[in-house]
Short mmCIF file of C-alpha atoms and ligand atoms in Angstrom, two decimals:
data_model
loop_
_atom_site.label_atom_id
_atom_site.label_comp_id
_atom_site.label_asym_id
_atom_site.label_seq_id
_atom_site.Cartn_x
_atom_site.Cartn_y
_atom_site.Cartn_z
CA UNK A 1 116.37 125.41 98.39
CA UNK A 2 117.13 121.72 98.86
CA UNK A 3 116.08 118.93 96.02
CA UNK A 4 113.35 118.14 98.70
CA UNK A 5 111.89 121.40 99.88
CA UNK A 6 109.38 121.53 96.89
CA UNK A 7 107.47 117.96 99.05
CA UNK A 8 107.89 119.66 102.22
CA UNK A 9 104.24 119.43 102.47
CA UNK A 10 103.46 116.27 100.91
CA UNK A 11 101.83 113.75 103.19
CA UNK A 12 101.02 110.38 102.55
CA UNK A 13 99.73 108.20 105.08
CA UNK A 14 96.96 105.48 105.32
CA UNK A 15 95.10 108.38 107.05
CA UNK A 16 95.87 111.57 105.72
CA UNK A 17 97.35 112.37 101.89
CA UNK A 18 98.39 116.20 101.43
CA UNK A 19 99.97 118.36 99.89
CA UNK A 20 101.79 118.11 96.34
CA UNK A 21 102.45 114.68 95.83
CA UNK A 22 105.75 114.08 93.94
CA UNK A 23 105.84 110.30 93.36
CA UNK A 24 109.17 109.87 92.44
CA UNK A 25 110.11 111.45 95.88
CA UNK A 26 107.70 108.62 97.15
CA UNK A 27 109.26 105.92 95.56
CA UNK A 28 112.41 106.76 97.30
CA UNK A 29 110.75 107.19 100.46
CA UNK A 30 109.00 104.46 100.79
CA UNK A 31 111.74 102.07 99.06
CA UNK A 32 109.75 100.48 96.34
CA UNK A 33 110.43 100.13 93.05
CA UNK A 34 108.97 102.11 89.60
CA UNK A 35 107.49 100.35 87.15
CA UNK A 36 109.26 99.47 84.07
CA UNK A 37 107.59 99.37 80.55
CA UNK A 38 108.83 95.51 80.65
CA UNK A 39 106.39 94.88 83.63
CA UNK A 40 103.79 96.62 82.22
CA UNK A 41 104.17 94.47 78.64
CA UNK A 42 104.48 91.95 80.22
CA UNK A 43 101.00 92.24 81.80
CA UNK A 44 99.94 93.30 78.71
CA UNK A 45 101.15 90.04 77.17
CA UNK A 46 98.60 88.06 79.49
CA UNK A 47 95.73 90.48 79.54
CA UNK A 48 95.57 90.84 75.78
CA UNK A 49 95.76 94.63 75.99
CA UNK A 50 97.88 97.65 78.16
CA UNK A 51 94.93 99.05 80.48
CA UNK A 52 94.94 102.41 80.17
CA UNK A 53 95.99 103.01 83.87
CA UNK A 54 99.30 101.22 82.71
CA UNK A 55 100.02 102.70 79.96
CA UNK A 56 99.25 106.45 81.34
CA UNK A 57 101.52 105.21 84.60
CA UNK A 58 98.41 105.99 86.68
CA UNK A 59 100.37 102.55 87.95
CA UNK A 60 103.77 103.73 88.46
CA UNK A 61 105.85 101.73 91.26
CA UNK A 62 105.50 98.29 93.32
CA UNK A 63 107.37 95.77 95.03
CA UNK A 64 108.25 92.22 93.77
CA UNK A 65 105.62 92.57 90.84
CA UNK A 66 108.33 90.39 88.60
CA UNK A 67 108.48 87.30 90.78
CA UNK A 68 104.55 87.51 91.08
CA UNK A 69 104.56 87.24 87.17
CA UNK A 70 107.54 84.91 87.42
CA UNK A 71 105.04 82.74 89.74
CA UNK A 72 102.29 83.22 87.37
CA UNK A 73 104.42 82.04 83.93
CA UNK A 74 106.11 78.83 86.15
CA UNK A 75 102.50 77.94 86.49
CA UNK A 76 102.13 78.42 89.76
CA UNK A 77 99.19 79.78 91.55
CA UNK A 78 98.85 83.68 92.30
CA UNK A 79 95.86 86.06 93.98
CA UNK A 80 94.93 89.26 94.39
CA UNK A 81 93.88 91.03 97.39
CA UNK A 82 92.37 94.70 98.26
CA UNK A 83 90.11 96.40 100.20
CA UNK A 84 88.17 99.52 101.22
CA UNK A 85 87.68 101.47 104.75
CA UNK A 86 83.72 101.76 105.03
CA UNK A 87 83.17 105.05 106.06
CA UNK A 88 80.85 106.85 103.35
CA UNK A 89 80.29 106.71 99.86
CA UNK A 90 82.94 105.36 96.85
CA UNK A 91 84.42 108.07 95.18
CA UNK A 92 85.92 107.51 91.55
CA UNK A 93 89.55 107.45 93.27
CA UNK A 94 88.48 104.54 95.18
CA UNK A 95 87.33 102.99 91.81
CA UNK A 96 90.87 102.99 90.19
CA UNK A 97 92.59 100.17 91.55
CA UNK A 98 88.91 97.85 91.78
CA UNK A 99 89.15 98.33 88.01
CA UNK A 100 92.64 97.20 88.02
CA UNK A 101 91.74 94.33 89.99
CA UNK A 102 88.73 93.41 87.48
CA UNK A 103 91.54 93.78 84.86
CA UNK A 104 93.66 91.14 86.35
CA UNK A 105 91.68 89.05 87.66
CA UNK A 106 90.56 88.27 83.72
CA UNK A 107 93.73 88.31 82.83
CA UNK A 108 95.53 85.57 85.98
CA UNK A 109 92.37 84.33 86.26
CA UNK A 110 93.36 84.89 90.19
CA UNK A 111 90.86 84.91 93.00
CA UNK A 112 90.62 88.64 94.58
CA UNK A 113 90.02 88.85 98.26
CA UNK A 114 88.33 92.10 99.31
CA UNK A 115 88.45 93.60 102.74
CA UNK A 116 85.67 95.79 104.08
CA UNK A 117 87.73 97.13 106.73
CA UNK A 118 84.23 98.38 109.16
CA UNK A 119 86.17 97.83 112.32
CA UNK A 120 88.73 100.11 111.43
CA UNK A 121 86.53 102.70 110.56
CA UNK A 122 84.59 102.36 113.72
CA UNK A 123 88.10 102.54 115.56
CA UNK A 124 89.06 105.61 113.59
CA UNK A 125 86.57 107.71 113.61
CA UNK A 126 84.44 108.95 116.21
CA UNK A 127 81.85 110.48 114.15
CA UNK A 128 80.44 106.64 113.15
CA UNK A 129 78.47 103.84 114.93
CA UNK A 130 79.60 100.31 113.81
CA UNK A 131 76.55 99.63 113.01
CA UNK A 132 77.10 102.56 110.25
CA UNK A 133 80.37 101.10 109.03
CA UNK A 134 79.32 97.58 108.74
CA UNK A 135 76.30 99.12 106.49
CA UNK A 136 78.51 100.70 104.54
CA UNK A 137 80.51 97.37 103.93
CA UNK A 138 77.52 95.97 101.81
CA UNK A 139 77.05 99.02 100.46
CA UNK A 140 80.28 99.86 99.64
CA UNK A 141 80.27 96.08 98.03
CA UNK A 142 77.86 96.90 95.08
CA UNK A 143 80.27 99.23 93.94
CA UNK A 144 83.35 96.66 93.88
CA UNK A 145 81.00 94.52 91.77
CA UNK A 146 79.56 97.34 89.55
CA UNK A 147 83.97 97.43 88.87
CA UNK A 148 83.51 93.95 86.61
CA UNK A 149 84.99 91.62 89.13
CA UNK A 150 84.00 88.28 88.63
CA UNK A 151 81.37 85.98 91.08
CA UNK A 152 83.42 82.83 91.28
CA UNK A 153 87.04 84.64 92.01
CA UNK A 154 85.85 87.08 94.73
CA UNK A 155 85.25 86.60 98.24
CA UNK A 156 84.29 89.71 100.01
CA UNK A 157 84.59 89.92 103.50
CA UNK A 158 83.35 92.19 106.11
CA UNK A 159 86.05 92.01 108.85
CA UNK A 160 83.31 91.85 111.90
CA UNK A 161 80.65 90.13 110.00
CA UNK A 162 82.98 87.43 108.93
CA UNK A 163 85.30 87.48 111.53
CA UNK A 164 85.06 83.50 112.30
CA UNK A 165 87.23 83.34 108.56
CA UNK A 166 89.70 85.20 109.40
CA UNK A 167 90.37 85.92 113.15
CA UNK A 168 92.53 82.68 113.72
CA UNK A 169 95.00 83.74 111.08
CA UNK A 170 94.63 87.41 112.39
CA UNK A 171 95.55 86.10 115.82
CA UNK A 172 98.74 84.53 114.04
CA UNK A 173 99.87 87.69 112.53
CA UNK A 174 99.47 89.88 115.69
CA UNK A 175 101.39 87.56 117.82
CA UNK A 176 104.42 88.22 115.65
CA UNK A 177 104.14 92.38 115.69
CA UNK A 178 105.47 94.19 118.86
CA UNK A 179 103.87 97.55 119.70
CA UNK A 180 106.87 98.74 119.20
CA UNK A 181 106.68 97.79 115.64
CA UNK A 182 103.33 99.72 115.15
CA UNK A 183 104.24 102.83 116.93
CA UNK A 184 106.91 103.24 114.33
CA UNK A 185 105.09 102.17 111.42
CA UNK A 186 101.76 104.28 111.77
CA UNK A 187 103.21 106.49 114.80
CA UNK A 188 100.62 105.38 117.59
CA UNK A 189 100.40 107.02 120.92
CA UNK A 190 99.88 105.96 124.36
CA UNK A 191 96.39 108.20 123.89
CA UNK A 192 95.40 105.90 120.52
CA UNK A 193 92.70 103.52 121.55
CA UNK A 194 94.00 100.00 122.16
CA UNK A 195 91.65 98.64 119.09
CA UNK A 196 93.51 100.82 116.44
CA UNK A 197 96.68 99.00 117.79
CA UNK A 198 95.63 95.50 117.26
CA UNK A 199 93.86 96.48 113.60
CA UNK A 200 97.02 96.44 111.45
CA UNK A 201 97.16 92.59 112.38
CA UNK A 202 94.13 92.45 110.04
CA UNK A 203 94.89 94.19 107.30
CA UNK A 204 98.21 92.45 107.20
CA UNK A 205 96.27 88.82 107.62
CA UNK A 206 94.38 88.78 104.31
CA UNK A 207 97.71 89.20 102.82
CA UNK A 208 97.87 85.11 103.45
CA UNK A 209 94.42 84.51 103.50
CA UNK A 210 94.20 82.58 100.63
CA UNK A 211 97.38 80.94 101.37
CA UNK A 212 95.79 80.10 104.47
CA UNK A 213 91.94 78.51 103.42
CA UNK A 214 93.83 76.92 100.83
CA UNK A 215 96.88 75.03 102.37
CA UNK A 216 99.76 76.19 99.80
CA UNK A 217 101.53 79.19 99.24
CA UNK A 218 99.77 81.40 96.56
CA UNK A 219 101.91 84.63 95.70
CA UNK A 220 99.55 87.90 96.63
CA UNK A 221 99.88 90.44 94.57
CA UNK A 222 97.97 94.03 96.22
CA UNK A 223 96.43 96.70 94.07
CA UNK A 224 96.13 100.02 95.94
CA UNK A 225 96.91 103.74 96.14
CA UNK A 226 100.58 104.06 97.39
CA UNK A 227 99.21 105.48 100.98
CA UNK A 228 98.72 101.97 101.92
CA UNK A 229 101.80 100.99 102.15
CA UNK A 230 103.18 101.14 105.63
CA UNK A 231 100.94 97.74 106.03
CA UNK A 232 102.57 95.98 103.53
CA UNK A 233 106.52 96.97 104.97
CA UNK A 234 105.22 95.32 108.03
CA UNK A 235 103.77 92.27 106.29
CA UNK A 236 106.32 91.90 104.37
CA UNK A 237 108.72 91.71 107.50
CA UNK A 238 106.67 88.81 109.16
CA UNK A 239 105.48 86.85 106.20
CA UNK A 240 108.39 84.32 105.92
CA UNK A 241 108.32 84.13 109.66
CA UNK A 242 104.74 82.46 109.02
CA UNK A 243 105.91 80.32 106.81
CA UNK A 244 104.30 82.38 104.18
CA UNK A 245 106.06 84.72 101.07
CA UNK A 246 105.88 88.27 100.85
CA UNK A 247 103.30 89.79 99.80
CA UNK A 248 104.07 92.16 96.39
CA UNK A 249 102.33 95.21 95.40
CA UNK A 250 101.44 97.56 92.80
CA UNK A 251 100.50 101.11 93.68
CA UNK A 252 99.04 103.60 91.61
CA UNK A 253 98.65 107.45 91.86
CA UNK A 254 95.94 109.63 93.53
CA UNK A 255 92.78 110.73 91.17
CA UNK A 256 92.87 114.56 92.83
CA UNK A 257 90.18 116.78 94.34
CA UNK A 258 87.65 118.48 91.89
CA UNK A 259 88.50 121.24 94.60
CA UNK A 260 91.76 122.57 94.87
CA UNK A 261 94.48 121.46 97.33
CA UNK A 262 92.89 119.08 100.04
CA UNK A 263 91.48 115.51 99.31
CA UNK A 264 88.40 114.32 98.07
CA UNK A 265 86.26 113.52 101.43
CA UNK A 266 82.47 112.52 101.86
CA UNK A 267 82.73 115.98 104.42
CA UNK A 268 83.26 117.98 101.23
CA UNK A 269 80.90 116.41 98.66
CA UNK A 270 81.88 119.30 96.32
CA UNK A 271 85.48 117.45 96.35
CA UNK A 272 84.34 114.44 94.70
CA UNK A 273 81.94 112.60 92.21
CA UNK A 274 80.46 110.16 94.03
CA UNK A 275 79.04 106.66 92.77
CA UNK A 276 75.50 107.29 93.81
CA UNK A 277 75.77 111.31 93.15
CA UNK A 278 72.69 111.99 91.05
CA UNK A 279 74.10 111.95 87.55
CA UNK A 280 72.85 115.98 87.22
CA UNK A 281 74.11 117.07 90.02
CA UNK A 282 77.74 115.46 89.56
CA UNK A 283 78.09 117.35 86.41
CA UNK A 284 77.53 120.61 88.28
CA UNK A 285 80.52 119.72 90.32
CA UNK A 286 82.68 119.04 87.40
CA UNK A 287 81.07 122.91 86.20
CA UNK A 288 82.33 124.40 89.23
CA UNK A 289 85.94 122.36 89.71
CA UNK A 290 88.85 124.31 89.69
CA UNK A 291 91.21 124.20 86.42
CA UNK A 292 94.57 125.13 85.05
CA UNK A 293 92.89 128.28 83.79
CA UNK A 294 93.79 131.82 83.33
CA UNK A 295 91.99 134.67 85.22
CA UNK A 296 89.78 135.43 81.61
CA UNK A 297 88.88 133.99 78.81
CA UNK A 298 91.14 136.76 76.62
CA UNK A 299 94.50 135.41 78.86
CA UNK A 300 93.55 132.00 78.12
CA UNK A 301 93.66 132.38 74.37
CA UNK A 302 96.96 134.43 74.97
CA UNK A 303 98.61 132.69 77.17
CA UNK A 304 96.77 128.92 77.09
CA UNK A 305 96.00 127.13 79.70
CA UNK A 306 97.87 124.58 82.13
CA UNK A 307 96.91 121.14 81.84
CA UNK A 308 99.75 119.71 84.60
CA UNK A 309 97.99 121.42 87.09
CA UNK A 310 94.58 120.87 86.48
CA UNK A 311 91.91 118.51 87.54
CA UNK A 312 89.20 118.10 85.13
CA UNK A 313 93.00 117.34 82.37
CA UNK A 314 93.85 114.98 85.50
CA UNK A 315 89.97 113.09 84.91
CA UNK A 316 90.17 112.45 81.44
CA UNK A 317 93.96 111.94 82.38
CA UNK A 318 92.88 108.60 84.79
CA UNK A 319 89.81 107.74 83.69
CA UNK A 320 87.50 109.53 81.09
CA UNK A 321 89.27 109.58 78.17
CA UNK A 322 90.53 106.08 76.86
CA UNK A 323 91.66 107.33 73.78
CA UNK A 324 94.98 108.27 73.66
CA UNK A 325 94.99 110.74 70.38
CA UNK A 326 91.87 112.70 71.79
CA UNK A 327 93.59 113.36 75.28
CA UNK A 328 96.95 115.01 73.33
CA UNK A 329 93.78 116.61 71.66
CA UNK A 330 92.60 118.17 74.39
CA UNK A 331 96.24 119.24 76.20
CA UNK A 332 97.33 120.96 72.97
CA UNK A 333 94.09 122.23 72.50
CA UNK A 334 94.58 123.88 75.71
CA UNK A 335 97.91 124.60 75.78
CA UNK A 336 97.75 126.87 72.80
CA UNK A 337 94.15 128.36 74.43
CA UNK A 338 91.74 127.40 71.52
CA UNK A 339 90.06 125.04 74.16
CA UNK A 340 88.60 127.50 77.19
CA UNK A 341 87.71 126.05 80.63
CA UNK A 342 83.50 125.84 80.24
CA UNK A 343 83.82 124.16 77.12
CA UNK A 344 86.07 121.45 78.26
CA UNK A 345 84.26 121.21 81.47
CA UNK A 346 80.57 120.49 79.72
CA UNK A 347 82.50 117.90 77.45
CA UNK A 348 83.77 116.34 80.87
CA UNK A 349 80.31 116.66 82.61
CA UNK A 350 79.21 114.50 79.72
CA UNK A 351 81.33 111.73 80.21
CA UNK A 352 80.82 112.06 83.95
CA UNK A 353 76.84 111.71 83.09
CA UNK A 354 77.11 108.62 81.22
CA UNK A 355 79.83 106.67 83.28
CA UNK A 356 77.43 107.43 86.42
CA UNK A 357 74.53 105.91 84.94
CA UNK A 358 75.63 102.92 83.49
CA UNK A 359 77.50 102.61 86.67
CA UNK A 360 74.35 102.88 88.55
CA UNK A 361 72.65 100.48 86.55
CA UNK A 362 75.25 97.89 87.50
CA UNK A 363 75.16 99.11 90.94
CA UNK A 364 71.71 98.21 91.37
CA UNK A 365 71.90 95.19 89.45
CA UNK A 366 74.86 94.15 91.97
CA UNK A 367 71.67 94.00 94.94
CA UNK A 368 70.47 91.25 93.90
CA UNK A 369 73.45 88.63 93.58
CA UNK A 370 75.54 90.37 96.39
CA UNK A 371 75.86 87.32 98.64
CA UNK A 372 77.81 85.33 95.05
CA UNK A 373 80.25 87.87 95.79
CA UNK A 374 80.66 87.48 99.55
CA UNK A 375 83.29 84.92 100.94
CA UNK A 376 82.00 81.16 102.40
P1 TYM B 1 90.31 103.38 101.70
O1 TYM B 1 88.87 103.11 101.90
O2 TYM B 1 90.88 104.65 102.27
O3 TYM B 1 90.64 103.37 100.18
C1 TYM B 1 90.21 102.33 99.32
C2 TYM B 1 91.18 102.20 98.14
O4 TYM B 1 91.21 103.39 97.36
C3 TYM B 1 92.54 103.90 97.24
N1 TYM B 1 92.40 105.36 97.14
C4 TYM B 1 92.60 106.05 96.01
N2 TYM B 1 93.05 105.68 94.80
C5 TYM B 1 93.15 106.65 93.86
N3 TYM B 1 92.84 107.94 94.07
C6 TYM B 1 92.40 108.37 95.27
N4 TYM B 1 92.12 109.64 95.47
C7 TYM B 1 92.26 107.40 96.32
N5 TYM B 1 91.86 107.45 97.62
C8 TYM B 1 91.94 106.19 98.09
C9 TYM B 1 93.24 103.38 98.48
O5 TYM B 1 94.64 103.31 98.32
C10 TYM B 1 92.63 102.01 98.60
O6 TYM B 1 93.26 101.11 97.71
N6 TYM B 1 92.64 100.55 105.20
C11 TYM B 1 92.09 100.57 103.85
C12 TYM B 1 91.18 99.36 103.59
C13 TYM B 1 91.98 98.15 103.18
C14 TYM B 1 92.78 98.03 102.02
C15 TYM B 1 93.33 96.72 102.07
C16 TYM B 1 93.06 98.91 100.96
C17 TYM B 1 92.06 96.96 103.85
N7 TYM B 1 92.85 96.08 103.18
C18 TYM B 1 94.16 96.28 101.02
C19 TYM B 1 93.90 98.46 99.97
C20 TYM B 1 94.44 97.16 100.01
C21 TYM B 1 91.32 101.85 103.60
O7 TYM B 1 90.83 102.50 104.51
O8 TYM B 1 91.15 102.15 102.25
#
């Protein structure tokens, strides 16, 4: 068996992740770089604190981080940008790197431009009217703002609602990609539709956007999962082209299905927790997820159970449990099987309950100063 049989399976596009993921095998794919424990104190250093994504390497590889922070210390100005495809509900996956950027953007004080991407999801999917996606954009937009991101740094845009802000800088960028370029980059066919062609231009603009409205070069920095990436290889490729630096990036891992194998996905809601699941019925979920469990309860206490391949270990893992000395808790708890599954579920349900509704409570809160957050 070759070194890389074990990921013969693993897909990670910005369409489809599948399979196990083996991040190291990423990082090498995709040619970025991991994360060192310098870059991480040294965000540390500015933020006050390590985020708990950091120091768990939920963020775990990126691309010219150090001359962003270099930027940042020579006192020169640096921004964030991100962005969601509006095609359903938020699930907590799509929460991890909004945190992040809520995180940052404290700590840089940065602005954070965030796409609502409707058009592609229009483009991609066949199942959804625009008028669907672009609903979803505003929707989608209470949950960025339930994240903690701040009124004066964030301009969210809606790419066809506020297309007269960015399509003359999107008209820039496409004029300098060939079709060639995105056939090999997100392997288009002749049978793609001629709109899904041209949408990588945009996704690859608000990299410079706030170079752009504000006349200077401001270093980007982009949160995301690491299946984003193929649109930042491109960007990067153009950037000085335009006149413009490269965009840099920090990726972080994939929060996994409740279910096993697959991906969380609004066509499964027994995958995922959603934002707006009723609090109740998300804990039912996290009652019927799959674990690293034995067959009975006797193996478990024999044997102990497997908390490397389990999900409900992998949600306190990214996001439930801050505190580091009750996570080894629970792991050796379950290692040595005094910890079963149901118990450590309901303890997980529990958190689940709360986060939801204090997240809904700032989710509803976020409807009535929505258009602070929105770009001008
Ligand atoms: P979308 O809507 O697929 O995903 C939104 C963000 O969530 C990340 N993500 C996850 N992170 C952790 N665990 C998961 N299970 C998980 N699933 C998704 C994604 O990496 C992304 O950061 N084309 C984009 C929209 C977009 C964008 C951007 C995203 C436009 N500009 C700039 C990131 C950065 C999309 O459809 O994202």
């Amino acid at each position: 068996m070759s070194a890389d049989n074990k990921n013969d399976n693993m897909v990670v596009t910005p369409w489809e992740v599948k399979g196990d993921i083996d991040y190291g095998t990423l990082v090498q794919r995709f040619g970025t770089q991991p994360l060192t424990e310098e870059l991480k104190e040294r965000i540390a250093k500015h933020a006050g604190f390590m985020h708990m994504q950091l120091r768990r390497n939920v963020y775990f590889s990126h691309r010219d981080l150090d001359w962003w922070l270099n930027e940042y210390d020579a006192g020169r100005p640096v921004g964030l940008y991100t962005g969601r495809g509006p095609s359903g509900g938020v699930h907590l996956g799509h929460l991890l790197p909004w945190f992040f950027c809520a995180y940052l953007q404290k700590a840089y004080n940065a602005k954070l431009y965030f796409q609502m991407t409707d058009d592609e999801k229009f483009l991609h999917r066949e199942d959804l009217t625009l008028d669907e996606t672009i609903a979803y954009s505003y929707d989608n937009a209470l949950d960025v703002i339930a994240c903690g991101v701040q009124p004066e740094l964030t301009h969210i845009f809606s790419d066809t609602d506020h297309i007269g802000h960015i399509y003359k800088l999107g008209l820039q960028v496409s004029k300098r990609i060939t079709m060639s370029t995105v056939k090999a980059v997100f392997g288009f066919t002749d049978s793609d539709n001629i709109g899904l062609t041209w949408y990588p231009a945009l996704q690859a603009m608000t990299c410079f956007l706030q170079s752009y409205r504000e006349g200077r070069n401001v270093a980007c920095l982009i949160p995301a999962a690491i299946d984003q990436d193929p649109y930042w290889r491109m960007t990067r490729d153009i950037a000085e082209k335009m006149g413009y630096t490269k965009p840099t990036q920090i990726h972080n891992k994939f929060l996994p299905p409740l279910t096993q194998g697959g991906k969380m996905s609004a066509s499964q809601p027994e995958s995922a927790i959603f934002t707006t699941d009723v609090p109740e019925k998300a804990a039912k979920k996290v009652m019927a997820a799959f674990t690293g469990g034995r067959e009975t309860i006797k193996l478990q206490k024999e044997l102990g159970g497997r908390p490397e391949v389990c999900n409900i270990y992998a949600y306190y893992y990214y996001l439930f449990e801050e505190d580091d000395a009750k996570l080894i808790e629970v792991e050796q708890q379950c290692k040595c099987g005094a910890l079963v599954c149901g118990d450590c579920k309901a303890r997980l349900a529990k958190m689940v309950k709360a986060f939801l509704v204090d997240f809904q409570t700032k989710r509803d809160k976020a409807k009535d100063n929505l258009a602070d957050y929105l770009i001008k």
